[in-house]
Amino acid sequence: MVNQESRTIIAVQICYYQHPNRIQSVTKSITLSIYKDVSSIIVISNQSSTRMAGLRLAVSCVLASLCFSSLCAADDVKVFVKGVTSIAKTDDNFVCATLDWWPSQKCDYNQCPWGKAGLLNLDLNNKILANAIKAFDPLRIRLGGSLQDQLVYQVGDSIKKFPHFKKQDDGLFGFSKGSLPMDRWDQLNDLFKQTNAKITFGLNALIGKRKSDNSTLWVGEWNSKNARDFMKYTASKGYKIDSYELGNELCASGVAARLEADQYAKDIIQLKEIVKELYPDRETQPRVLGPAGFYDTEWFKTFLEVSGPHAVDGVTHHIYNLGVDKTLINKIQDPYFLDEIAETFKDLENVVKEFGPRAGPWVGESGGAYNSGGKDVSHTFVNGFWYLDQLGMTATFNHKVYCRQALIGGNYGLLNTTSFIPNPDYYGALLWHRLMGKTVLATSHFGSPYLRTYTHCSKQKPGITMLIINMSNSTSMDVSVTNDENKYPHNYRMTVNGSNQREEYHLTPKDGNIQSDVVLLNGTPLQLTSSQDIPSLSPKIVDSSSPITVAPDSIVYVTIRDFKAPACA
């Protein structure tokens, strides 16, 4: 016999899997009584396909009745912001995007979505590309990816042959080794100088190493000669490099190859010494980053212990927690699934505090869905629910930088691979960069879990800026913001701020289609200007005495200038 609580859980699950989008506004806090009328039909769910069809119909009726109830009306939500103290700080340039080495032959799932978006074949004279980078002023760009540990640099005399990337079945990631000509490096730096980009360069960590008897473990000392020649050339040309990163996804169990933590630590100590030699001025000396792979507690602890407190300046890890299966779009809209990765961010934050307190954690690469992203999903409006939530979440766990895979290329590019026209996430990232300062404030509410809220001190303005994400496709939220000015929980008091006007930026999909490539700002489509410039992102001005109305399937940035937050002083 199935008890009422079990029947209720089953009912909720059936509602979710049959109608994942319709059920979003129904939270885990719904009382058992709402479902008591369907409990009698749950027990027939395994008896016959005919009865199962009847069950689906009955569940649909329950859903329909819910949508005519107050559950589908606008919800009043009070958001609490603790303005007295900060909980974390990011880097000034928290938002980062990547450029990758993939050639046009990179294909996954019978599609080849990279085109000419790799570092060796990208059209560097494209005006939209330059304007898209320039709009951030500056945009942090990480150069690297899977093939960087097969890339050599056409400079110096330590390398005798300079191959080109081509398909090779027994090569790492299915490709042969490749090389970077210095004239191409010069061209890339012309673009970076023109657009004021802030560059992280990923170096090949496997030169000099060999495969062990284990199929993925590589052993031996890192031969740094080619990397040193490249860095020396770069410094001699006056090219500004913010940071060097060693290797890509070689830590823990690795992906195509892996290194032991203690050996990688020795290699990164060697890299640090080269950086100090070639860039003696501490003011302009590039930072050293690593290990640029998937988090594993023991591996990261060993790496930080062996490398010591001064070798690494940023602890980089990668996040691809969405997968690429047919449930991708549902995962992006499931707050409980999105929350699962928080433990990784928290664990790394704690490990860095204990073993590498000088080095803040970074998300060095994250496309959400791996293997070039999800077709028809990763470049559309709905992906912003995952991406902007990741920015908000990682910032609360003291991550300094978040690098999105990719600026252009694959299905997850911020720019369209062929037209270079910005996808919706580009504008979400640009608004974050312009509005959200580096000081993070504790933010909470007791409303639907499909409403996500994050608050920072405003960037170059008084007050705060809040990011609000409403993943529900049926419930509007009327949000009021309350300033919790109390340091001491036992003496609870709050004051409400907002007597003046506030600035609101409402992002919604064109025609209400969450898989649209076109995003609206305050109801107006964001389109390039006639001169191919990024459009201005102007807020609407609202009386702060009214609540913030957050439509279903929308993302809102709100700047409240007169919010008194001592942490922002």
Coordinates of C-alpha atoms in Angstrom, one line a residue:
M1 CA 0.0 0.0 0.0
V2 CA 1.3 3.5 -0.9
N3 CA 0.9 6.0 1.8
Q4 CA -0.4 9.6 1.1
E5 CA 3.0 11.2 1.4
S6 CA 4.5 8.7 -1.1
R7 CA 1.6 9.2 -3.4
T8 CA 2.1 13.0 -3.3
I9 CA 5.8 12.7 -4.2
I10 CA 4.9 10.4 -7.1
A11 CA 2.3 12.9 -8.2
V12 CA 4.7 15.7 -8.2
Q13 CA 7.3 13.7 -10.1
I14 CA 4.7 12.6 -12.7
C15 CA 3.6 16.2 -13.1
Y16 CA 7.2 17.2 -13.6
Y17 CA 8.2 14.6 -16.1
Q18 CA 5.0 14.9 -18.2
H19 CA 4.8 18.7 -18.1
P20 CA 8.3 19.9 -16.9
N21 CA 7.6 23.5 -18.0
R22 CA 4.1 23.8 -16.7
I23 CA 5.0 22.5 -13.2
Q24 CA 7.8 24.9 -12.6
S25 CA 5.9 27.4 -10.5
V26 CA 4.8 24.6 -8.1
T27 CA 7.4 24.4 -5.4
K28 CA 8.4 21.7 -2.9
S29 CA 6.5 23.7 -0.3
I30 CA 3.1 22.8 -1.8
T31 CA 1.0 21.2 0.9
L32 CA -0.2 17.6 0.7
S33 CA -3.8 18.6 0.5
I34 CA -3.4 20.1 -3.0
Y35 CA -2.7 16.6 -4.3
K36 CA -5.1 14.6 -2.1
D37 CA -7.6 14.3 -4.9
V38 CA -5.1 12.6 -7.2
S39 CA -3.7 10.2 -4.7
S40 CA -6.2 7.6 -5.6
I41 CA -5.1 7.4 -9.2
I42 CA -1.4 7.2 -8.5
V43 CA -1.6 3.5 -7.5
I44 CA -2.8 2.6 -11.0
S45 CA 0.3 4.1 -12.7
N46 CA 1.9 0.7 -13.3
Q47 CA -1.2 -1.3 -14.2
S48 CA -1.8 -0.6 -17.8
S49 CA -1.0 1.8 -20.7
T50 CA -4.7 2.7 -20.9
R51 CA -4.9 3.6 -17.3
M52 CA -1.5 5.4 -17.6
A53 CA -3.1 7.6 -20.4
G54 CA -5.9 8.3 -18.0
L55 CA -3.4 9.2 -15.3
R56 CA -1.7 11.7 -17.7
L57 CA -5.1 13.2 -18.4
A58 CA -5.9 13.5 -14.7
V59 CA -2.5 15.0 -13.9
S60 CA -3.1 17.5 -16.7
C61 CA -6.4 18.4 -15.1
V62 CA -4.7 18.9 -11.8
L63 CA -2.1 21.2 -13.4
A64 CA -4.9 23.1 -15.2
S65 CA -6.7 23.6 -11.9
L66 CA -3.5 24.8 -10.3
C67 CA -3.1 27.4 -13.1
F68 CA -6.5 28.8 -12.4
S69 CA -5.6 29.1 -8.7
S70 CA -3.5 31.7 -6.9
L71 CA -0.4 29.6 -7.6
C72 CA -0.3 31.0 -11.1
A73 CA -1.0 34.6 -10.2
A74 CA 1.8 37.1 -9.4
D75 CA 3.6 36.2 -6.2
D76 CA 4.7 38.8 -3.7
V77 CA 8.3 38.1 -2.7
K78 CA 10.3 40.0 -0.2
V79 CA 14.1 39.8 -0.8
F80 CA 16.4 40.5 2.1
V81 CA 19.8 42.0 1.4
K82 CA 22.4 42.2 4.2
G83 CA 24.1 45.5 3.5
V84 CA 26.2 45.7 6.6
T85 CA 28.9 43.3 5.6
S86 CA 30.1 41.6 2.4
I87 CA 30.3 37.8 2.0
A88 CA 32.8 37.6 -0.9
K89 CA 34.7 39.6 -3.4
T90 CA 35.3 39.0 -7.1
D91 CA 38.0 40.4 -9.4
D92 CA 37.3 43.7 -11.0
N93 CA 37.0 41.8 -14.3
F94 CA 35.0 38.8 -13.1
V95 CA 33.3 38.1 -16.5
C96 CA 35.7 36.3 -18.9
A97 CA 35.2 34.5 -22.2
T98 CA 37.5 32.0 -24.0
L99 CA 38.9 31.6 -27.4
D100 CA 39.8 28.1 -28.4
W101 CA 42.2 26.3 -30.8
W102 CA 39.6 24.0 -32.4
P103 CA 39.9 23.8 -36.2
S104 CA 36.8 23.6 -38.4
Q105 CA 37.0 19.8 -38.4
K106 CA 36.0 19.6 -34.8
C107 CA 32.7 17.7 -34.8
D108 CA 30.4 16.2 -32.2
Y109 CA 27.1 14.4 -32.6
N110 CA 27.1 14.6 -36.4
Q111 CA 27.6 18.4 -36.4
C112 CA 30.6 20.6 -36.8
P113 CA 29.7 23.9 -35.0
W114 CA 33.1 25.5 -34.8
G115 CA 33.5 26.7 -38.4
K116 CA 36.3 29.3 -38.6
A117 CA 36.1 30.4 -34.9
G118 CA 39.4 28.9 -33.7
L119 CA 42.4 31.1 -32.8
L120 CA 44.2 30.0 -36.0
N121 CA 41.5 30.7 -38.5
L122 CA 39.2 33.4 -36.8
D123 CA 38.6 36.5 -38.9
L124 CA 40.4 39.0 -36.8
N125 CA 39.3 41.9 -38.9
N126 CA 35.6 41.3 -38.3
K127 CA 34.2 44.6 -37.0
I128 CA 31.5 43.0 -34.9
L129 CA 34.1 40.9 -33.1
A130 CA 36.2 43.9 -32.3
N131 CA 33.1 45.9 -31.2
A132 CA 31.9 43.1 -29.0
I133 CA 35.2 42.8 -27.2
K134 CA 35.6 46.6 -27.0
A135 CA 32.2 47.1 -25.4
F136 CA 33.4 45.5 -22.1
D137 CA 36.5 47.8 -21.8
P138 CA 38.1 45.5 -20.8
L139 CA 37.0 41.9 -21.5
R140 CA 39.1 39.2 -20.0
I141 CA 39.8 36.6 -22.6
R142 CA 41.4 33.2 -21.9
L143 CA 43.2 31.6 -24.8
G144 CA 43.3 27.8 -24.5
G145 CA 41.3 24.6 -24.5
S146 CA 41.7 20.9 -25.3
L147 CA 44.3 21.2 -28.0
Q148 CA 46.7 23.6 -26.1
D149 CA 48.7 20.6 -24.8
Q150 CA 49.5 19.7 -28.4
L151 CA 50.4 23.2 -29.5
V152 CA 54.0 24.3 -30.0
Y153 CA 55.2 27.9 -30.8
Q154 CA 57.1 28.8 -33.9
V155 CA 59.9 30.6 -32.2
G156 CA 63.3 29.6 -30.9
D157 CA 65.3 26.5 -31.8
S158 CA 64.0 23.9 -29.3
I159 CA 61.3 22.7 -31.7
K160 CA 62.4 21.5 -35.2
K161 CA 59.1 20.7 -36.8
F162 CA 56.0 22.9 -36.8
P163 CA 52.9 20.8 -37.7
H164 CA 49.4 21.8 -38.4
F165 CA 46.3 20.5 -36.6
K166 CA 44.6 17.7 -38.6
K167 CA 42.4 14.8 -37.8
Q168 CA 44.3 11.9 -36.3
D169 CA 42.5 8.9 -34.7
D170 CA 45.3 8.2 -32.2
G171 CA 45.9 11.8 -31.3
L172 CA 44.7 13.5 -28.2
F173 CA 41.0 14.5 -28.8
G174 CA 41.3 13.0 -32.3
F175 CA 43.8 15.6 -33.6
S176 CA 47.5 15.7 -34.4
K177 CA 49.9 18.3 -32.9
G178 CA 49.7 21.9 -34.2
S179 CA 51.7 25.1 -34.0
L180 CA 51.2 28.8 -33.6
P181 CA 53.2 31.0 -36.1
M182 CA 54.5 34.3 -34.6
D183 CA 52.9 36.4 -37.3
R184 CA 49.5 35.0 -36.2
W185 CA 50.4 35.8 -32.6
D186 CA 51.2 39.3 -33.8
Q187 CA 47.8 39.6 -35.5
L188 CA 46.0 38.4 -32.4
N189 CA 47.8 40.9 -30.2
D190 CA 46.9 43.7 -32.7
L191 CA 43.2 42.8 -32.0
F192 CA 43.8 42.6 -28.2
K193 CA 45.5 46.0 -28.2
Q194 CA 42.8 47.6 -30.3
T195 CA 40.0 46.3 -28.0
N196 CA 41.9 46.6 -24.7
A197 CA 41.4 42.9 -23.9
K198 CA 42.9 41.4 -20.8
I199 CA 44.6 38.1 -21.8
T200 CA 45.2 34.8 -20.1
F201 CA 47.4 32.4 -22.2
G202 CA 47.2 28.7 -21.7
L203 CA 50.6 26.9 -22.2
N204 CA 51.4 23.4 -23.3
A205 CA 52.2 21.4 -20.2
L206 CA 53.0 18.1 -21.9
I207 CA 56.2 19.0 -23.8
G208 CA 59.0 16.7 -22.6
K209 CA 56.6 14.3 -21.0
R210 CA 55.8 10.7 -22.1
K211 CA 52.9 8.3 -21.7
S212 CA 53.4 5.8 -18.9
D213 CA 52.1 2.2 -19.1
N214 CA 48.8 3.7 -17.9
S215 CA 46.9 4.8 -21.0
T216 CA 46.2 8.4 -19.7
L217 CA 49.0 9.1 -17.2
W218 CA 51.9 11.2 -18.5
V219 CA 55.2 11.3 -16.6
G220 CA 58.5 13.1 -16.7
E221 CA 59.6 16.7 -16.3
W222 CA 58.1 19.6 -18.2
N223 CA 60.4 20.8 -20.9
S224 CA 59.8 24.6 -20.7
K225 CA 62.2 25.7 -23.5
N226 CA 59.6 26.3 -26.2
A227 CA 57.3 28.0 -23.7
R228 CA 60.1 30.2 -22.4
D229 CA 61.0 31.2 -26.0
F230 CA 57.4 32.1 -26.7
M231 CA 57.1 34.1 -23.4
K232 CA 60.4 35.9 -24.1
Y233 CA 59.2 36.9 -27.6
T234 CA 55.8 38.0 -26.1
A235 CA 57.6 40.2 -23.5
S236 CA 60.0 41.6 -26.0
K237 CA 57.1 42.8 -28.2
G238 CA 55.5 44.5 -25.3
Y239 CA 52.3 42.4 -25.5
K240 CA 50.4 42.6 -22.3
I241 CA 49.6 39.3 -20.7
D242 CA 47.5 39.3 -17.6
S243 CA 48.3 35.7 -16.7
Y244 CA 49.8 32.4 -17.9
E245 CA 48.0 29.1 -17.3
L246 CA 49.7 25.7 -17.5
G247 CA 48.0 22.8 -19.1
N248 CA 44.3 22.0 -19.8
E249 CA 42.2 19.4 -17.9
L250 CA 45.2 17.3 -16.8
C251 CA 44.4 17.2 -13.1
A252 CA 42.7 14.4 -11.2
S253 CA 41.5 11.7 -13.6
G254 CA 42.1 14.1 -16.5
V255 CA 40.2 13.9 -19.8
A256 CA 42.5 12.6 -22.6
A257 CA 45.7 12.9 -20.4
R258 CA 46.5 13.4 -16.8
L259 CA 49.4 14.3 -14.5
E260 CA 50.1 13.5 -10.9
A261 CA 49.5 16.4 -8.5
D262 CA 53.0 16.6 -7.1
Q263 CA 54.6 16.6 -10.6
Y264 CA 52.2 19.3 -11.8
A265 CA 53.1 21.4 -8.8
K266 CA 56.8 21.1 -9.7
D267 CA 56.0 22.2 -13.2
I268 CA 54.1 25.2 -12.1
I269 CA 56.9 26.3 -9.8
Q270 CA 59.2 26.2 -12.8
L271 CA 56.7 28.3 -14.7
K272 CA 56.6 30.8 -11.9
E273 CA 60.4 31.2 -12.0
I274 CA 60.3 31.8 -15.7
V275 CA 57.6 34.5 -15.3
K276 CA 59.7 36.2 -12.6
E277 CA 62.8 36.1 -14.8
L278 CA 61.1 37.5 -17.9
Y279 CA 58.9 40.0 -16.2
P280 CA 61.0 41.4 -13.3
D281 CA 58.6 44.3 -12.7
R282 CA 56.1 43.2 -10.0
E283 CA 53.6 45.7 -11.2
T284 CA 53.3 44.3 -14.7
Q285 CA 54.3 40.7 -13.9
P286 CA 51.7 38.2 -15.2
R287 CA 49.9 36.0 -12.7
V288 CA 50.3 32.2 -12.8
L289 CA 47.2 30.0 -13.0
G290 CA 46.4 26.3 -12.7
P291 CA 45.5 23.5 -12.8
A292 CA 42.7 24.2 -15.3
G293 CA 40.7 21.1 -14.9
F294 CA 37.9 19.3 -13.0
Y295 CA 37.9 19.6 -9.3
D296 CA 39.1 16.7 -7.1
T297 CA 39.6 17.5 -3.4
E298 CA 42.7 15.4 -2.7
W299 CA 44.4 16.2 -6.0
F300 CA 43.9 20.0 -5.5
K301 CA 45.1 19.8 -1.9
T302 CA 48.3 18.0 -2.9
F303 CA 49.0 20.4 -5.7
L304 CA 48.6 23.4 -3.4
E305 CA 50.7 21.9 -0.6
V306 CA 53.5 20.9 -2.9
S307 CA 53.6 24.1 -4.9
G308 CA 53.6 26.3 -1.8
P309 CA 51.9 29.6 -1.1
H310 CA 53.7 31.7 -3.7
A311 CA 53.7 29.7 -7.0
V312 CA 50.1 30.0 -8.1
D313 CA 48.0 33.2 -8.1
G314 CA 44.7 31.7 -9.3
V315 CA 43.3 28.2 -8.8
T316 CA 41.4 27.4 -12.0
H317 CA 38.8 24.7 -12.4
H318 CA 36.3 23.7 -15.2
I319 CA 32.5 23.2 -15.0
Y320 CA 30.4 21.2 -17.5
N321 CA 27.6 20.1 -15.2
L322 CA 24.7 20.1 -17.7
G323 CA 25.7 17.3 -20.1
V324 CA 24.3 17.2 -23.6
D325 CA 21.4 14.8 -23.4
K326 CA 17.8 15.6 -24.4
T327 CA 16.9 16.8 -20.9
L328 CA 19.4 19.8 -21.3
I329 CA 16.7 22.4 -21.5
N330 CA 14.9 21.0 -18.5
K331 CA 18.1 21.0 -16.4
I332 CA 18.7 24.6 -17.2
Q333 CA 15.3 25.5 -15.7
D334 CA 15.5 23.2 -12.7
P335 CA 16.7 25.1 -9.6
Y336 CA 17.3 21.9 -7.7
F337 CA 19.6 20.6 -10.4
L338 CA 21.4 23.9 -10.7
D339 CA 22.0 23.9 -6.9
E340 CA 23.9 20.6 -7.0
I341 CA 27.1 22.2 -8.2
A342 CA 27.2 24.6 -5.3
E343 CA 29.0 22.0 -3.2
T344 CA 32.0 22.0 -5.6
F345 CA 32.3 25.8 -5.4
K346 CA 32.1 25.7 -1.7
D347 CA 34.7 22.9 -1.3
L348 CA 37.2 24.6 -3.6
E349 CA 36.7 27.9 -1.8
N350 CA 37.6 26.1 1.5
V351 CA 40.6 24.2 0.1
V352 CA 42.0 27.4 -1.3
K353 CA 41.5 29.2 2.0
E354 CA 43.4 26.4 3.8
F355 CA 46.2 25.6 1.4
G356 CA 46.6 28.6 -1.0
P357 CA 45.2 31.7 0.7
R358 CA 46.9 34.0 -1.7
A359 CA 45.3 32.4 -4.7
G360 CA 41.6 32.9 -5.3
P361 CA 39.5 30.3 -7.1
W362 CA 38.6 30.9 -10.7
V363 CA 36.2 29.1 -13.1
G364 CA 38.7 28.9 -15.9
E365 CA 36.3 27.4 -18.4
S366 CA 32.6 26.6 -18.4
G367 CA 30.2 26.0 -21.3
G368 CA 27.6 24.2 -19.2
A369 CA 27.0 21.5 -21.8
Y370 CA 30.3 19.8 -22.9
N371 CA 31.4 18.8 -26.4
S372 CA 30.7 22.2 -28.0
G373 CA 27.4 22.8 -26.2
G374 CA 23.7 21.9 -26.9
K375 CA 22.4 22.6 -30.3
D376 CA 19.3 24.8 -30.2
V377 CA 19.8 25.4 -26.5
S378 CA 23.2 26.7 -25.5
H379 CA 23.1 29.8 -27.7
T380 CA 19.5 30.7 -26.9
F381 CA 17.8 32.9 -24.3
V382 CA 17.0 30.0 -21.9
N383 CA 20.7 29.3 -21.4
G384 CA 20.9 32.5 -19.5
F385 CA 19.0 30.9 -16.6
W386 CA 22.1 28.6 -16.1
Y387 CA 24.8 31.0 -17.1
L388 CA 23.8 34.1 -15.1
D389 CA 22.9 31.9 -12.1
Q390 CA 26.4 30.4 -12.3
L391 CA 27.9 33.9 -12.3
G392 CA 25.8 34.8 -9.2
M393 CA 26.5 31.5 -7.4
T394 CA 30.2 31.4 -8.0
A395 CA 30.6 35.0 -6.8
T396 CA 29.0 34.1 -3.5
F397 CA 31.6 31.4 -3.1
N398 CA 34.5 33.9 -3.4
H399 CA 35.4 33.0 -7.0
K400 CA 37.4 35.8 -8.6
V401 CA 36.8 35.1 -12.3
Y402 CA 34.3 33.2 -14.4
C403 CA 35.4 32.3 -18.0
R404 CA 32.6 31.3 -20.4
Q405 CA 33.3 28.8 -23.1
A406 CA 33.3 30.5 -25.6
L407 CA 33.4 34.1 -26.9
I408 CA 32.8 32.6 -30.3
G409 CA 32.6 29.0 -31.5
G410 CA 30.6 25.8 -30.9
N411 CA 27.0 26.0 -29.9
Y412 CA 27.8 27.9 -26.7
G413 CA 29.5 31.0 -28.2
L414 CA 28.5 34.4 -26.9
L415 CA 28.7 35.4 -30.5
N416 CA 27.1 33.6 -33.5
T417 CA 29.9 31.5 -35.1
T418 CA 29.2 32.6 -38.7
S419 CA 27.5 36.0 -38.4
F420 CA 29.3 37.2 -35.2
I421 CA 26.0 38.7 -34.1
P422 CA 25.7 38.5 -30.2
N423 CA 23.6 35.8 -28.7
P424 CA 21.4 36.5 -25.7
D425 CA 24.0 35.5 -23.1
Y426 CA 26.4 38.1 -24.5
Y427 CA 24.1 40.9 -23.3
G428 CA 23.5 39.2 -20.0
A429 CA 27.3 39.1 -19.5
L430 CA 27.8 42.7 -20.6
L431 CA 25.1 44.0 -18.2
W432 CA 26.8 42.0 -15.3
H433 CA 30.2 43.5 -16.2
R434 CA 28.8 47.0 -16.3
L435 CA 26.5 46.9 -13.3
M436 CA 27.7 44.4 -10.7
G437 CA 30.6 45.5 -8.6
K438 CA 33.1 43.2 -7.0
T439 CA 31.6 43.3 -3.5
V440 CA 29.0 40.5 -2.9
L441 CA 26.2 40.9 -0.4
A442 CA 24.2 38.1 1.3
T443 CA 20.8 37.9 -0.4
S444 CA 17.8 35.6 0.5
H445 CA 14.1 35.2 0.1
F446 CA 11.4 32.7 1.1
G447 CA 9.6 32.6 -2.2
S448 CA 9.7 30.1 -5.1
P449 CA 13.0 28.4 -5.7
Y450 CA 12.5 29.3 -9.4
L451 CA 13.2 32.8 -8.4
R452 CA 17.0 33.4 -8.1
T453 CA 18.4 36.5 -6.6
Y454 CA 22.0 37.8 -6.2
T455 CA 23.2 41.2 -5.1
H456 CA 26.5 43.2 -5.4
C457 CA 27.5 46.7 -4.6
S458 CA 26.9 48.7 -7.8
K459 CA 29.9 49.2 -10.1
Q460 CA 31.0 52.8 -10.3
K461 CA 27.7 54.0 -8.7
P462 CA 26.3 54.3 -5.2
G463 CA 23.9 51.7 -4.0
I464 CA 23.4 48.1 -5.0
T465 CA 22.6 46.1 -8.1
M466 CA 20.5 43.0 -7.9
L467 CA 20.3 40.2 -10.5
I468 CA 16.8 38.5 -10.5
I469 CA 16.1 35.4 -12.5
N470 CA 12.6 34.0 -12.8
M471 CA 12.7 30.5 -14.3
S472 CA 8.9 30.0 -13.9
N473 CA 7.1 30.2 -17.2
S474 CA 3.7 31.0 -15.6
T475 CA 4.2 33.0 -12.5
S476 CA 5.1 36.6 -12.3
M477 CA 6.9 37.9 -9.2
D478 CA 6.4 41.2 -7.5
V479 CA 9.7 41.7 -5.6
S480 CA 10.3 44.2 -2.8
V481 CA 13.8 44.7 -1.5
T482 CA 14.5 44.9 2.2
N483 CA 17.7 46.1 3.8
D484 CA 18.7 43.9 6.7
E485 CA 21.0 46.3 8.5
N486 CA 21.4 44.2 11.5
K487 CA 24.8 42.6 12.4
Y488 CA 23.5 40.5 15.2
P489 CA 20.7 38.0 14.5
H490 CA 19.5 38.0 18.1
N491 CA 18.6 41.7 17.8
Y492 CA 16.7 41.5 14.5
R493 CA 15.7 44.7 12.7
M494 CA 15.3 45.8 9.1
T495 CA 14.7 49.0 7.2
V496 CA 13.3 49.3 3.7
N497 CA 15.2 51.4 1.2
G498 CA 14.1 52.9 -2.0
S499 CA 12.5 56.3 -1.6
N500 CA 13.9 57.5 -5.0
Q501 CA 14.0 56.1 -8.5
R502 CA 15.7 52.9 -9.5
E503 CA 17.1 51.5 -12.8
E504 CA 15.7 48.3 -14.3
Y505 CA 16.9 46.2 -17.2
H506 CA 14.4 43.5 -18.1
L507 CA 15.6 40.8 -20.4
T508 CA 13.0 38.6 -22.2
P509 CA 13.0 36.3 -25.2
K510 CA 11.5 37.4 -28.5
D511 CA 7.9 36.3 -29.0
G512 CA 8.1 34.6 -25.6
N513 CA 10.1 31.8 -27.1
I514 CA 12.8 30.8 -24.6
Q515 CA 14.8 29.2 -27.4
S516 CA 15.0 32.4 -29.4
D517 CA 18.4 33.9 -30.4
V518 CA 16.9 37.4 -30.0
V519 CA 16.7 39.0 -26.6
L520 CA 14.6 42.1 -25.7
L521 CA 15.7 44.8 -23.3
N522 CA 12.7 46.4 -21.7
G523 CA 10.6 45.2 -24.6
T524 CA 12.9 46.3 -27.4
P525 CA 15.0 43.8 -29.4
L526 CA 18.8 44.2 -28.9
Q527 CA 20.3 44.6 -32.4
L528 CA 23.6 45.9 -33.7
T529 CA 23.5 49.5 -34.9
S530 CA 23.9 50.4 -38.6
S531 CA 27.6 50.8 -38.0
Q532 CA 27.8 47.3 -36.4
D533 CA 28.3 48.6 -32.9
I534 CA 26.8 47.1 -29.8
P535 CA 23.6 48.9 -29.0
S536 CA 23.2 51.0 -25.9
L537 CA 21.8 49.2 -22.9
S538 CA 19.6 51.8 -21.3
P539 CA 17.4 51.1 -18.2
K540 CA 13.9 52.1 -17.6
I541 CA 13.5 54.4 -14.6
V542 CA 11.0 53.3 -12.0
D543 CA 9.6 54.7 -8.8
S544 CA 11.3 52.8 -6.0
S545 CA 8.1 52.7 -3.9
S546 CA 6.6 50.1 -6.2
P547 CA 7.7 46.5 -6.3
I548 CA 9.9 45.1 -9.0
T549 CA 7.7 43.2 -11.4
V550 CA 9.6 40.2 -12.8
A551 CA 7.7 38.5 -15.6
P552 CA 7.8 34.7 -16.2
D553 CA 10.8 33.5 -18.1
S554 CA 12.7 36.7 -17.6
I555 CA 16.0 38.1 -16.2
V556 CA 16.2 41.5 -14.5
Y557 CA 19.0 43.6 -13.3
V558 CA 18.0 46.3 -10.9
T559 CA 20.2 49.2 -9.6
I560 CA 18.9 50.9 -6.4
R561 CA 21.1 53.9 -5.9
D562 CA 19.9 55.0 -2.5
F563 CA 20.2 51.6 -0.8
K564 CA 22.3 52.3 2.2
A565 CA 24.8 49.5 2.4
P566 CA 27.8 50.1 4.7
A567 CA 29.7 47.3 3.0
C568 CA 29.6 49.3 -0.2
A569 CA 31.0 52.5 1.3

